[in-house]
Amino acid sequence: GGARPSPRRGQRELLPELFDSPLRGKLRGQRGIMAYPFFHLGKTAPSRELLRYDDGQVRIEVAPGPAGMATIYDKDLILYIASLMAEKMRRGELRPEDPRPDREFTFTAHDFFRVAGRDTAGKAYDRLLQMLQRLQGTQVRTNIEMGGEGTDGVFSWIDAVNTRYRRNARAEKELVSVSVTLCAWLYRGILSDTRLLTFAEGYFDLAPLERRLYEIAKAEDVDEAGWSIGIEDLHARVGTRGLLRHFGQFLTELERSQRLIEFEIGLHRPPAETQRRGRPGYEGTVVTLRARAPGLRPPALPAPSGAGDTTDGESAAKS
């Protein structure tokens, strides 16, 4: 075989100062990608369909790549990188006025798994590589501006990926580090956002639909006074492919359990006689989200096995 790398070279490649990880601060997010639907909510089969959103002001179109569309679970990695970036900004290592922005972030897979609460056994590393493929392959077009700049073209969440590995005693590949170049659009958004959202520790335990409700509430700065939205508009903002009726059933069950972290939810349905015959029973419903009083925790009720199911396990908690 070829020459083996010297131990000194191997040690140099693993020097901790070459890594942006570990993440020591809180999980952070950029409000633009929290407020609107950019990711497939299913957790099983990869989506091959376009995702479109248009409320007359904000327009989004997301197309899947060869490996399928990036999912809300793939978004965990974007949140992780945004959090690493926020820490570098706090330390003064990244500034908006930097003439040559460094959009590459290097981390260990183990640290990402730790932060996201993921199992490291079995095919965890293979799943990480598949996640990176979907994030790099998914194509996004939107009129949302980041850092005062927009883009008329199409971009992917990740511009480039470089993984480094070594061989163990059984000659198997072991992932050493991952280097990811974040797309310029999102990089500008994080760099210019003076109020990055801070996520609760239980975020990664939420099911996809619950995550979206939580993200929207955070992006809208929902407080104890509450924030209301029509169920049809919320259905679109969440980005679910499920029927409005199923979404309404899910919200009704969530109102009963109140298991959403940080926020309470209430539904205000119109009188039955005002609903049109043959229309979904939730038409015209107003949904109110309200911040929980400090110190109050949601009741420890288990998520139902089937109530509110929409499509591809959107309402099922992470396994």
C-alpha atoms as a printed R data frame, in Angstrom:
    type eleno elety resid chain resno       x      y      z
1   ATOM     1    CA   GLY     A     1   0.000  0.000  0.000
2   ATOM     2    CA   GLY     A     2   0.943  3.685  0.022
3   ATOM     3    CA   ALA     A     3   2.900  5.529  2.668
4   ATOM     4    CA   ARG     A     4   1.123  5.898  5.994
5   ATOM     5    CA   PRO     A     5   0.781  9.416  7.445
6   ATOM     6    CA   SER     A     6   3.118 10.205 10.276
7   ATOM     7    CA   PRO     A     7   1.642 10.407 13.790
8   ATOM     8    CA   ARG     A     8   2.685 14.037 14.026
9   ATOM     9    CA   ARG     A     9   0.703 14.926 10.917
10  ATOM    10    CA   GLY     A    10  -2.340 13.098 12.261
11  ATOM    11    CA   GLN     A    11  -2.119 14.989 15.544
12  ATOM    12    CA   ARG     A    12  -1.856 18.279 13.717
13  ATOM    13    CA   GLU     A    13  -5.043 17.520 11.776
14  ATOM    14    CA   LEU     A    14  -6.903 16.993 15.047
15  ATOM    15    CA   LEU     A    15  -5.728 20.117 16.877
16  ATOM    16    CA   PRO     A    16  -8.766 21.585 18.632
17  ATOM    17    CA   GLU     A    17  -8.021 25.130 17.446
18  ATOM    18    CA   LEU     A    18  -8.739 23.988 13.886
19  ATOM    19    CA   PHE     A    19 -12.342 23.231 14.844
20  ATOM    20    CA   ASP     A    20 -15.269 25.585 15.357
21  ATOM    21    CA   SER     A    21 -16.791 22.930 17.653
22  ATOM    22    CA   PRO     A    22 -17.614 22.118 20.389
23  ATOM    23    CA   LEU     A    23 -20.697 24.279 20.735
24  ATOM    24    CA   ARG     A    24 -20.642 25.691 24.265
25  ATOM    25    CA   GLY     A    25 -23.485 28.193 24.083
26  ATOM    26    CA   LYS     A    26 -27.197 27.864 23.459
27  ATOM    27    CA   LEU     A    27 -28.874 26.718 20.267
28  ATOM    28    CA   ARG     A    28 -29.529 29.745 18.046
29  ATOM    29    CA   GLY     A    29 -31.567 30.302 14.905
30  ATOM    30    CA   GLN     A    30 -32.113 32.957 12.233
31  ATOM    31    CA   ARG     A    31 -35.683 34.238 12.219
32  ATOM    32    CA   GLY     A    32 -36.094 34.308  8.428
33  ATOM    33    CA   ILE     A    33 -35.876 30.541  8.063
34  ATOM    34    CA   MET     A    34 -37.942 30.030 11.229
35  ATOM    35    CA   ALA     A    35 -40.919 32.138 10.152
36  ATOM    36    CA   TYR     A    36 -41.525 30.431  6.794
37  ATOM    37    CA   PRO     A    37 -41.529 26.896  5.350
38  ATOM    38    CA   PHE     A    38 -38.238 25.879  3.762
39  ATOM    39    CA   PHE     A    39 -37.957 22.197  4.718
40  ATOM    40    CA   HIS     A    40 -39.889 18.980  4.101
41  ATOM    41    CA   LEU     A    41 -41.695 17.910  7.266
42  ATOM    42    CA   GLY     A    42 -41.699 14.169  6.629
43  ATOM    43    CA   LYS     A    43 -39.277 11.920  8.467
44  ATOM    44    CA   THR     A    44 -39.393  8.793  6.303
45  ATOM    45    CA   ALA     A    45 -39.479  8.781  2.497
46  ATOM    46    CA   PRO     A    46 -37.521 11.651  0.878
47  ATOM    47    CA   SER     A    47 -39.770 14.179 -0.835
48  ATOM    48    CA   ARG     A    48 -39.509 14.616 -4.611
49  ATOM    49    CA   GLU     A    49 -42.179 17.337 -4.788
50  ATOM    50    CA   LEU     A    50 -41.747 21.093 -5.010
51  ATOM    51    CA   LEU     A    51 -42.505 23.124 -1.884
52  ATOM    52    CA   ARG     A    52 -44.134 26.473 -2.654
53  ATOM    53    CA   TYR     A    53 -45.222 29.346 -0.408
54  ATOM    54    CA   ASP     A    54 -46.671 32.685 -1.519
55  ATOM    55    CA   ASP     A    55 -48.640 34.990  0.776
56  ATOM    56    CA   GLY     A    56 -48.554 37.942 -1.616
57  ATOM    57    CA   GLN     A    57 -45.399 39.359 -0.049
58  ATOM    58    CA   VAL     A    58 -43.060 36.465  0.697
59  ATOM    59    CA   ARG     A    59 -42.387 33.939 -2.050
60  ATOM    60    CA   ILE     A    60 -40.520 30.670 -1.573
61  ATOM    61    CA   GLU     A    61 -39.918 27.755 -3.913
62  ATOM    62    CA   VAL     A    62 -37.871 24.754 -2.815
63  ATOM    63    CA   ALA     A    63 -36.921 21.935 -5.185
64  ATOM    64    CA   PRO     A    64 -35.478 18.579 -4.108
65  ATOM    65    CA   GLY     A    65 -32.064 17.397 -5.223
66  ATOM    66    CA   PRO     A    66 -31.115 13.865 -6.359
67  ATOM    67    CA   ALA     A    67 -31.233 12.613 -2.742
68  ATOM    68    CA   GLY     A    68 -34.573 14.310 -2.021
69  ATOM    69    CA   MET     A    69 -35.525 17.544 -0.285
70  ATOM    70    CA   ALA     A    70 -33.810 18.615  2.927
71  ATOM    71    CA   THR     A    71 -36.042 17.784  5.896
72  ATOM    72    CA   ILE     A    72 -36.771 19.578  9.140
73  ATOM    73    CA   TYR     A    73 -34.442 17.050 10.802
74  ATOM    74    CA   ASP     A    74 -31.691 18.041  8.336
75  ATOM    75    CA   LYS     A    75 -32.364 21.592  9.472
76  ATOM    76    CA   ASP     A    76 -30.847 20.570 12.836
77  ATOM    77    CA   LEU     A    77 -27.443 20.854 11.176
78  ATOM    78    CA   ILE     A    78 -28.215 24.363  9.892
79  ATOM    79    CA   LEU     A    79 -29.215 25.389 13.427
80  ATOM    80    CA   TYR     A    80 -26.021 23.848 14.787
81  ATOM    81    CA   ILE     A    81 -23.853 25.766 12.287
82  ATOM    82    CA   ALA     A    82 -25.790 28.985 12.980
83  ATOM    83    CA   SER     A    83 -25.049 28.453 16.680
84  ATOM    84    CA   LEU     A    84 -21.328 27.938 16.009
85  ATOM    85    CA   MET     A    85 -21.395 31.111 13.930
86  ATOM    86    CA   ALA     A    86 -23.158 33.042 16.709
87  ATOM    87    CA   GLU     A    87 -20.410 32.010 19.133
88  ATOM    88    CA   LYS     A    88 -17.708 33.225 16.730
89  ATOM    89    CA   MET     A    89 -19.572 36.530 16.396
90  ATOM    90    CA   ARG     A    90 -19.770 36.857 20.180
91  ATOM    91    CA   ARG     A    91 -16.001 36.315 20.414
92  ATOM    92    CA   GLY     A    92 -15.411 38.969 17.748
93  ATOM    93    CA   GLU     A    93 -14.048 36.468 15.229
94  ATOM    94    CA   LEU     A    94 -16.765 37.269 12.668
95  ATOM    95    CA   ARG     A    95 -17.912 40.804 11.835
96  ATOM    96    CA   PRO     A    96 -20.246 42.179  9.145
97  ATOM    97    CA   GLU     A    97 -17.499 44.505  7.901
98  ATOM    98    CA   ASP     A    98 -15.016 41.691  7.212
99  ATOM    99    CA   PRO     A    99 -13.912 42.086  3.549
100 ATOM   100    CA   ARG     A   100 -13.431 38.333  3.012
101 ATOM   101    CA   PRO     A   101 -16.115 36.449  4.929
102 ATOM   102    CA   ASP     A   102 -15.163 32.952  6.016
103 ATOM   103    CA   ARG     A   103 -18.273 30.854  5.479
104 ATOM   104    CA   GLU     A   104 -16.584 27.515  6.209
105 ATOM   105    CA   PHE     A   105 -17.240 25.811  9.547
106 ATOM   106    CA   THR     A   106 -15.417 22.702 10.760
107 ATOM   107    CA   PHE     A   107 -16.794 20.468 13.475
108 ATOM   108    CA   THR     A   108 -16.816 16.903 14.710
109 ATOM   109    CA   ALA     A   109 -19.791 14.698 13.976
110 ATOM   110    CA   HIS     A   110 -19.780 13.670 17.629
111 ATOM   111    CA   ASP     A   111 -20.388 17.251 18.784
112 ATOM   112    CA   PHE     A   112 -23.301 17.694 16.390
113 ATOM   113    CA   PHE     A   113 -24.819 14.415 17.604
114 ATOM   114    CA   ARG     A   114 -24.369 15.591 21.202
115 ATOM   115    CA   VAL     A   115 -26.098 18.924 20.651
116 ATOM   116    CA   ALA     A   116 -28.948 17.450 18.592
117 ATOM   117    CA   GLY     A   117 -29.457 14.574 21.025
118 ATOM   118    CA   ARG     A   118 -28.805 11.950 18.371
119 ATOM   119    CA   ASP     A   119 -27.583  8.411 18.786
120 ATOM   120    CA   THR     A   120 -23.994  7.866 17.609
121 ATOM   121    CA   ALA     A   121 -24.355  4.103 17.178
122 ATOM   122    CA   GLY     A   122 -25.098  2.084 14.075
123 ATOM   123    CA   LYS     A   123 -25.396  4.042 10.849
124 ATOM   124    CA   ALA     A   124 -25.386  7.498 12.452
125 ATOM   125    CA   TYR     A   125 -22.457  8.665 10.330
126 ATOM   126    CA   ASP     A   126 -24.048  7.368  7.134
127 ATOM   127    CA   ARG     A   127 -27.212  9.292  8.016
128 ATOM   128    CA   LEU     A   128 -25.122 12.432  8.562
129 ATOM   129    CA   LEU     A   129 -23.603 12.077  5.095
130 ATOM   130    CA   GLN     A   130 -27.087 11.627  3.598
131 ATOM   131    CA   MET     A   131 -28.202 14.749  5.455
132 ATOM   132    CA   LEU     A   132 -25.321 16.715  3.954
133 ATOM   133    CA   GLN     A   133 -26.254 15.433  0.485
134 ATOM   134    CA   ARG     A   134 -29.837 16.658  0.846
135 ATOM   135    CA   LEU     A   135 -28.773 20.053  2.220
136 ATOM   136    CA   GLN     A   136 -26.343 20.553 -0.657
137 ATOM   137    CA   GLY     A   137 -28.717 19.214 -3.314
138 ATOM   138    CA   THR     A   138 -31.895 21.080 -2.327
139 ATOM   139    CA   GLN     A   139 -32.446 24.207 -4.452
140 ATOM   140    CA   VAL     A   140 -34.059 27.303 -2.923
141 ATOM   141    CA   ARG     A   141 -35.481 30.419 -4.565
142 ATOM   142    CA   THR     A   142 -36.979 33.236 -2.463
143 ATOM   143    CA   ASN     A   143 -37.509 36.996 -2.427
144 ATOM   144    CA   ILE     A   144 -36.620 37.220  1.289
145 ATOM   145    CA   GLU     A   145 -33.643 39.545  1.686
146 ATOM   146    CA   MET     A   146 -30.828 38.778  4.103
147 ATOM   147    CA   GLY     A   147 -28.518 41.480  5.405
148 ATOM   148    CA   GLY     A   148 -30.120 44.024  3.081
149 ATOM   149    CA   GLU     A   149 -29.370 41.903  0.018
150 ATOM   150    CA   GLY     A   150 -31.521 39.547 -1.988
151 ATOM   151    CA   THR     A   151 -30.788 37.003 -4.663
152 ATOM   152    CA   ASP     A   152 -32.605 36.398 -7.940
153 ATOM   153    CA   GLY     A   153 -30.907 33.066 -8.449
154 ATOM   154    CA   VAL     A   154 -31.179 29.656 -6.882
155 ATOM   155    CA   PHE     A   155 -29.032 28.567 -3.948
156 ATOM   156    CA   SER     A   156 -28.459 25.495 -1.809
157 ATOM   157    CA   TRP     A   157 -28.179 25.523  1.979
158 ATOM   158    CA   ILE     A   158 -24.588 24.336  1.743
159 ATOM   159    CA   ASP     A   159 -22.152 25.389 -0.998
160 ATOM   160    CA   ALA     A   160 -19.485 22.780 -0.274
161 ATOM   161    CA   VAL     A   161 -18.868 19.800  2.004
162 ATOM   162    CA   ASN     A   162 -15.556 18.201  2.913
163 ATOM   163    CA   THR     A   163 -15.412 15.186  5.232
164 ATOM   164    CA   ARG     A   164 -12.184 13.790  6.672
165 ATOM   165    CA   TYR     A   165 -11.822 10.277  7.980
166 ATOM   166    CA   ARG     A   166  -9.241  7.810  9.198
167 ATOM   167    CA   ARG     A   167  -9.029  4.015  9.183
168 ATOM   168    CA   ASN     A   168  -9.448  2.116 12.419
169 ATOM   169    CA   ALA     A   169  -7.787 -1.192 13.332
170 ATOM   170    CA   ARG     A   170 -10.365 -3.041 11.211
171 ATOM   171    CA   ALA     A   171  -9.593 -0.809  8.207
172 ATOM   172    CA   GLU     A   172 -13.047  0.772  8.515
173 ATOM   173    CA   LYS     A   173 -13.587  4.464  7.841
174 ATOM   174    CA   GLU     A   174 -14.095  6.658 10.911
175 ATOM   175    CA   LEU     A   175 -15.292 10.213 10.389
176 ATOM   176    CA   VAL     A   176 -12.852 12.699 11.943
177 ATOM   177    CA   SER     A   177 -14.282 16.069 10.927
178 ATOM   178    CA   VAL     A   178 -16.823 17.757  8.685
179 ATOM   179    CA   SER     A   179 -16.209 21.091  6.960
180 ATOM   180    CA   VAL     A   180 -19.264 22.877  5.582
181 ATOM   181    CA   THR     A   181 -19.435 26.103  3.571
182 ATOM   182    CA   LEU     A   182 -22.710 27.835  4.417
183 ATOM   183    CA   CYS     A   183 -24.578 29.540  1.568
184 ATOM   184    CA   ALA     A   184 -23.973 33.300  1.301
185 ATOM   185    CA   TRP     A   185 -27.707 34.117  1.668
186 ATOM   186    CA   LEU     A   186 -28.057 32.489  5.087
187 ATOM   187    CA   TYR     A   187 -24.574 33.585  6.194
188 ATOM   188    CA   ARG     A   188 -25.563 37.233  5.578
189 ATOM   189    CA   GLY     A   189 -28.818 36.697  7.440
190 ATOM   190    CA   ILE     A   190 -27.122 35.324 10.545
191 ATOM   191    CA   LEU     A   191 -24.346 37.915 10.462
192 ATOM   192    CA   SER     A   192 -26.776 40.843 10.225
193 ATOM   193    CA   ASP     A   193 -29.394 39.525 12.692
194 ATOM   194    CA   THR     A   194 -28.799 41.382 15.947
195 ATOM   195    CA   ARG     A   195 -31.469 39.302 17.710
196 ATOM   196    CA   LEU     A   196 -30.803 35.683 16.820
197 ATOM   197    CA   LEU     A   197 -33.449 33.422 18.312
198 ATOM   198    CA   THR     A   198 -32.489 31.287 21.306
199 ATOM   199    CA   PHE     A   199 -34.082 27.846 21.349
200 ATOM   200    CA   ALA     A   200 -35.283 25.913 24.375
201 ATOM   201    CA   GLU     A   201 -33.420 22.735 25.286
202 ATOM   202    CA   GLY     A   202 -36.415 20.562 24.436
203 ATOM   203    CA   TYR     A   203 -36.618 21.721 20.803
204 ATOM   204    CA   PHE     A   204 -35.017 18.586 19.359
205 ATOM   205    CA   ASP     A   205 -37.593 16.426 21.155
206 ATOM   206    CA   LEU     A   206 -40.483 18.073 19.311
207 ATOM   207    CA   ALA     A   207 -42.281 16.444 16.386
208 ATOM   208    CA   PRO     A   208 -42.092 18.266 13.005
209 ATOM   209    CA   LEU     A   209 -45.420 20.123 13.276
210 ATOM   210    CA   GLU     A   210 -44.633 21.110 16.872
211 ATOM   211    CA   ARG     A   211 -41.222 22.384 15.770
212 ATOM   212    CA   ARG     A   212 -42.810 24.587 13.140
213 ATOM   213    CA   LEU     A   213 -45.332 26.048 15.587
214 ATOM   214    CA   TYR     A   214 -42.516 26.724 18.057
215 ATOM   215    CA   GLU     A   215 -40.324 28.332 15.368
216 ATOM   216    CA   ILE     A   216 -43.132 30.569 14.117
217 ATOM   217    CA   ALA     A   217 -43.975 31.664 17.664
218 ATOM   218    CA   LYS     A   218 -40.309 32.532 18.294
219 ATOM   219    CA   ALA     A   219 -39.964 34.385 14.982
220 ATOM   220    CA   GLU     A   220 -43.122 36.409 15.712
221 ATOM   221    CA   ASP     A   221 -41.841 37.368 19.194
222 ATOM   222    CA   VAL     A   222 -44.981 35.925 20.777
223 ATOM   223    CA   ASP     A   223 -45.350 37.095 24.388
224 ATOM   224    CA   GLU     A   224 -47.877 36.531 27.192
225 ATOM   225    CA   ALA     A   225 -50.338 38.886 25.465
226 ATOM   226    CA   GLY     A   226 -50.600 36.348 22.646
227 ATOM   227    CA   TRP     A   227 -50.553 36.340 18.836
228 ATOM   228    CA   SER     A   228 -53.378 35.151 16.596
229 ATOM   229    CA   ILE     A   229 -53.514 33.852 13.032
230 ATOM   230    CA   GLY     A   230 -56.147 32.187 10.874
231 ATOM   231    CA   ILE     A   231 -55.756 28.424 10.624
232 ATOM   232    CA   GLU     A   232 -55.538 28.574  6.821
233 ATOM   233    CA   ASP     A   233 -52.610 31.008  6.984
234 ATOM   234    CA   LEU     A   234 -50.932 28.998  9.750
235 ATOM   235    CA   HIS     A   235 -51.365 25.811  7.709
236 ATOM   236    CA   ALA     A   236 -49.439 27.484  4.871
237 ATOM   237    CA   ARG     A   237 -46.773 28.973  7.170
238 ATOM   238    CA   VAL     A   238 -46.107 25.596  8.771
239 ATOM   239    CA   GLY     A   239 -45.595 24.027  5.344
240 ATOM   240    CA   THR     A   240 -47.508 20.815  5.922
241 ATOM   241    CA   ARG     A   241 -48.760 18.824  2.948
242 ATOM   242    CA   GLY     A   242 -51.562 17.375  5.084
243 ATOM   243    CA   LEU     A   243 -55.219 18.336  4.783
244 ATOM   244    CA   LEU     A   244 -56.500 21.323  6.755
245 ATOM   245    CA   ARG     A   245 -58.868 18.951  8.573
246 ATOM   246    CA   HIS     A   246 -55.960 16.810  9.789
247 ATOM   247    CA   PHE     A   247 -54.004 19.908 10.784
248 ATOM   248    CA   GLY     A   248 -57.002 21.136 12.771
249 ATOM   249    CA   GLN     A   249 -57.290 17.782 14.532
250 ATOM   250    CA   PHE     A   250 -53.612 17.968 15.441
251 ATOM   251    CA   LEU     A   251 -54.016 21.496 16.847
252 ATOM   252    CA   THR     A   252 -57.088 20.429 18.827
253 ATOM   253    CA   GLU     A   253 -55.139 17.610 20.464
254 ATOM   254    CA   LEU     A   254 -52.218 19.978 21.115
255 ATOM   255    CA   GLU     A   255 -54.614 22.430 22.770
256 ATOM   256    CA   ARG     A   256 -55.780 19.614 25.049
257 ATOM   257    CA   SER     A   257 -52.299 18.397 25.985
258 ATOM   258    CA   GLN     A   258 -50.536 21.809 25.958
259 ATOM   259    CA   ARG     A   259 -47.241 19.969 25.523
260 ATOM   260    CA   LEU     A   260 -45.668 22.645 23.294
261 ATOM   261    CA   ILE     A   261 -42.619 24.055 25.076
262 ATOM   262    CA   GLU     A   262 -42.599 27.762 26.066
263 ATOM   263    CA   PHE     A   263 -45.990 28.448 24.476
264 ATOM   264    CA   GLU     A   264 -49.666 27.703 25.022
265 ATOM   265    CA   ILE     A   265 -52.088 27.260 22.139
266 ATOM   266    CA   GLY     A   266 -55.796 28.023 21.861
267 ATOM   267    CA   LEU     A   267 -58.335 27.458 19.071
268 ATOM   268    CA   HIS     A   268 -61.373 29.659 18.473
269 ATOM   269    CA   ARG     A   269 -63.733 27.952 16.036
270 ATOM   270    CA   PRO     A   270 -66.632 29.839 14.416
271 ATOM   271    CA   PRO     A   271 -70.209 28.821 15.257
272 ATOM   272    CA   ALA     A   272 -71.299 25.697 13.391
273 ATOM   273    CA   GLU     A   273 -74.113 27.523 11.588
274 ATOM   274    CA   THR     A   274 -71.647 29.908  9.921
275 ATOM   275    CA   GLN     A   275 -69.629 27.100  8.340
276 ATOM   276    CA   ARG     A   276 -70.428 26.148  4.782
277 ATOM   277    CA   ARG     A   277 -71.776 22.708  4.114
278 ATOM   278    CA   GLY     A   278 -69.138 20.339  2.759
279 ATOM   279    CA   ARG     A   279 -66.240 22.502  3.909
280 ATOM   280    CA   PRO     A   280 -63.648 21.352  6.488
281 ATOM   281    CA   GLY     A   281 -64.880 21.735 10.044
282 ATOM   282    CA   TYR     A   282 -61.919 23.952 10.930
283 ATOM   283    CA   GLU     A   283 -62.507 26.587  8.248
284 ATOM   284    CA   GLY     A   284 -62.349 30.065  9.770
285 ATOM   285    CA   THR     A   285 -60.737 28.888 13.003
286 ATOM   286    CA   VAL     A   286 -58.421 31.395 14.689
287 ATOM   287    CA   VAL     A   287 -55.317 29.989 16.390
288 ATOM   288    CA   THR     A   288 -53.750 31.897 19.282
289 ATOM   289    CA   LEU     A   289 -50.249 31.263 20.584
290 ATOM   290    CA   ARG     A   290 -49.248 32.738 23.931
291 ATOM   291    CA   ALA     A   291 -45.974 32.639 25.861
292 ATOM   292    CA   ARG     A   292 -46.143 30.612 29.058
293 ATOM   293    CA   ALA     A   293 -45.685 32.489 32.307
294 ATOM   294    CA   PRO     A   294 -42.077 32.139 33.553
295 ATOM   295    CA   GLY     A   295 -41.532 28.987 35.554
296 ATOM   296    CA   LEU     A   296 -44.548 27.145 34.177
297 ATOM   297    CA   ARG     A   297 -43.826 23.914 32.343
298 ATOM   298    CA   PRO     A   298 -46.115 22.037 29.962
299 ATOM   299    CA   PRO     A   299 -47.793 18.954 31.430
300 ATOM   300    CA   ALA     A   300 -45.901 15.702 30.966
301 ATOM   301    CA   LEU     A   301 -48.412 14.076 28.637
302 ATOM   302    CA   PRO     A   302 -47.225 11.571 26.034
303 ATOM   303    CA   ALA     A   303 -47.640 12.426 22.378
304 ATOM   304    CA   PRO     A   304 -50.513 10.443 20.871
305 ATOM   305    CA   SER     A   305 -49.640  7.631 18.512
306 ATOM   306    CA   GLY     A   306 -51.964  8.670 15.718
307 ATOM   307    CA   ALA     A   307 -53.935 11.804 16.518
308 ATOM   308    CA   GLY     A   308 -53.266 14.616 14.105
309 ATOM   309    CA   ASP     A   309 -51.231 12.507 11.709
310 ATOM   310    CA   THR     A   310 -50.842 14.372  8.445
311 ATOM   311    CA   THR     A   311 -48.237 12.939  6.140
312 ATOM   312    CA   ASP     A   312 -44.954 11.070  6.499
313 ATOM   313    CA   GLY     A   313 -45.007 11.306 10.276
314 ATOM   314    CA   GLU     A   314 -45.114 15.099 10.534
315 ATOM   315    CA   SER     A   315 -46.778 14.922 13.932
316 ATOM   316    CA   ALA     A   316 -44.764 11.987 15.236
317 ATOM   317    CA   ALA     A   317 -41.938 12.731 17.639
318 ATOM   318    CA   LYS     A   318 -38.361 11.927 16.710
319 ATOM   319    CA   SER     A   319 -37.552  8.283 17.244
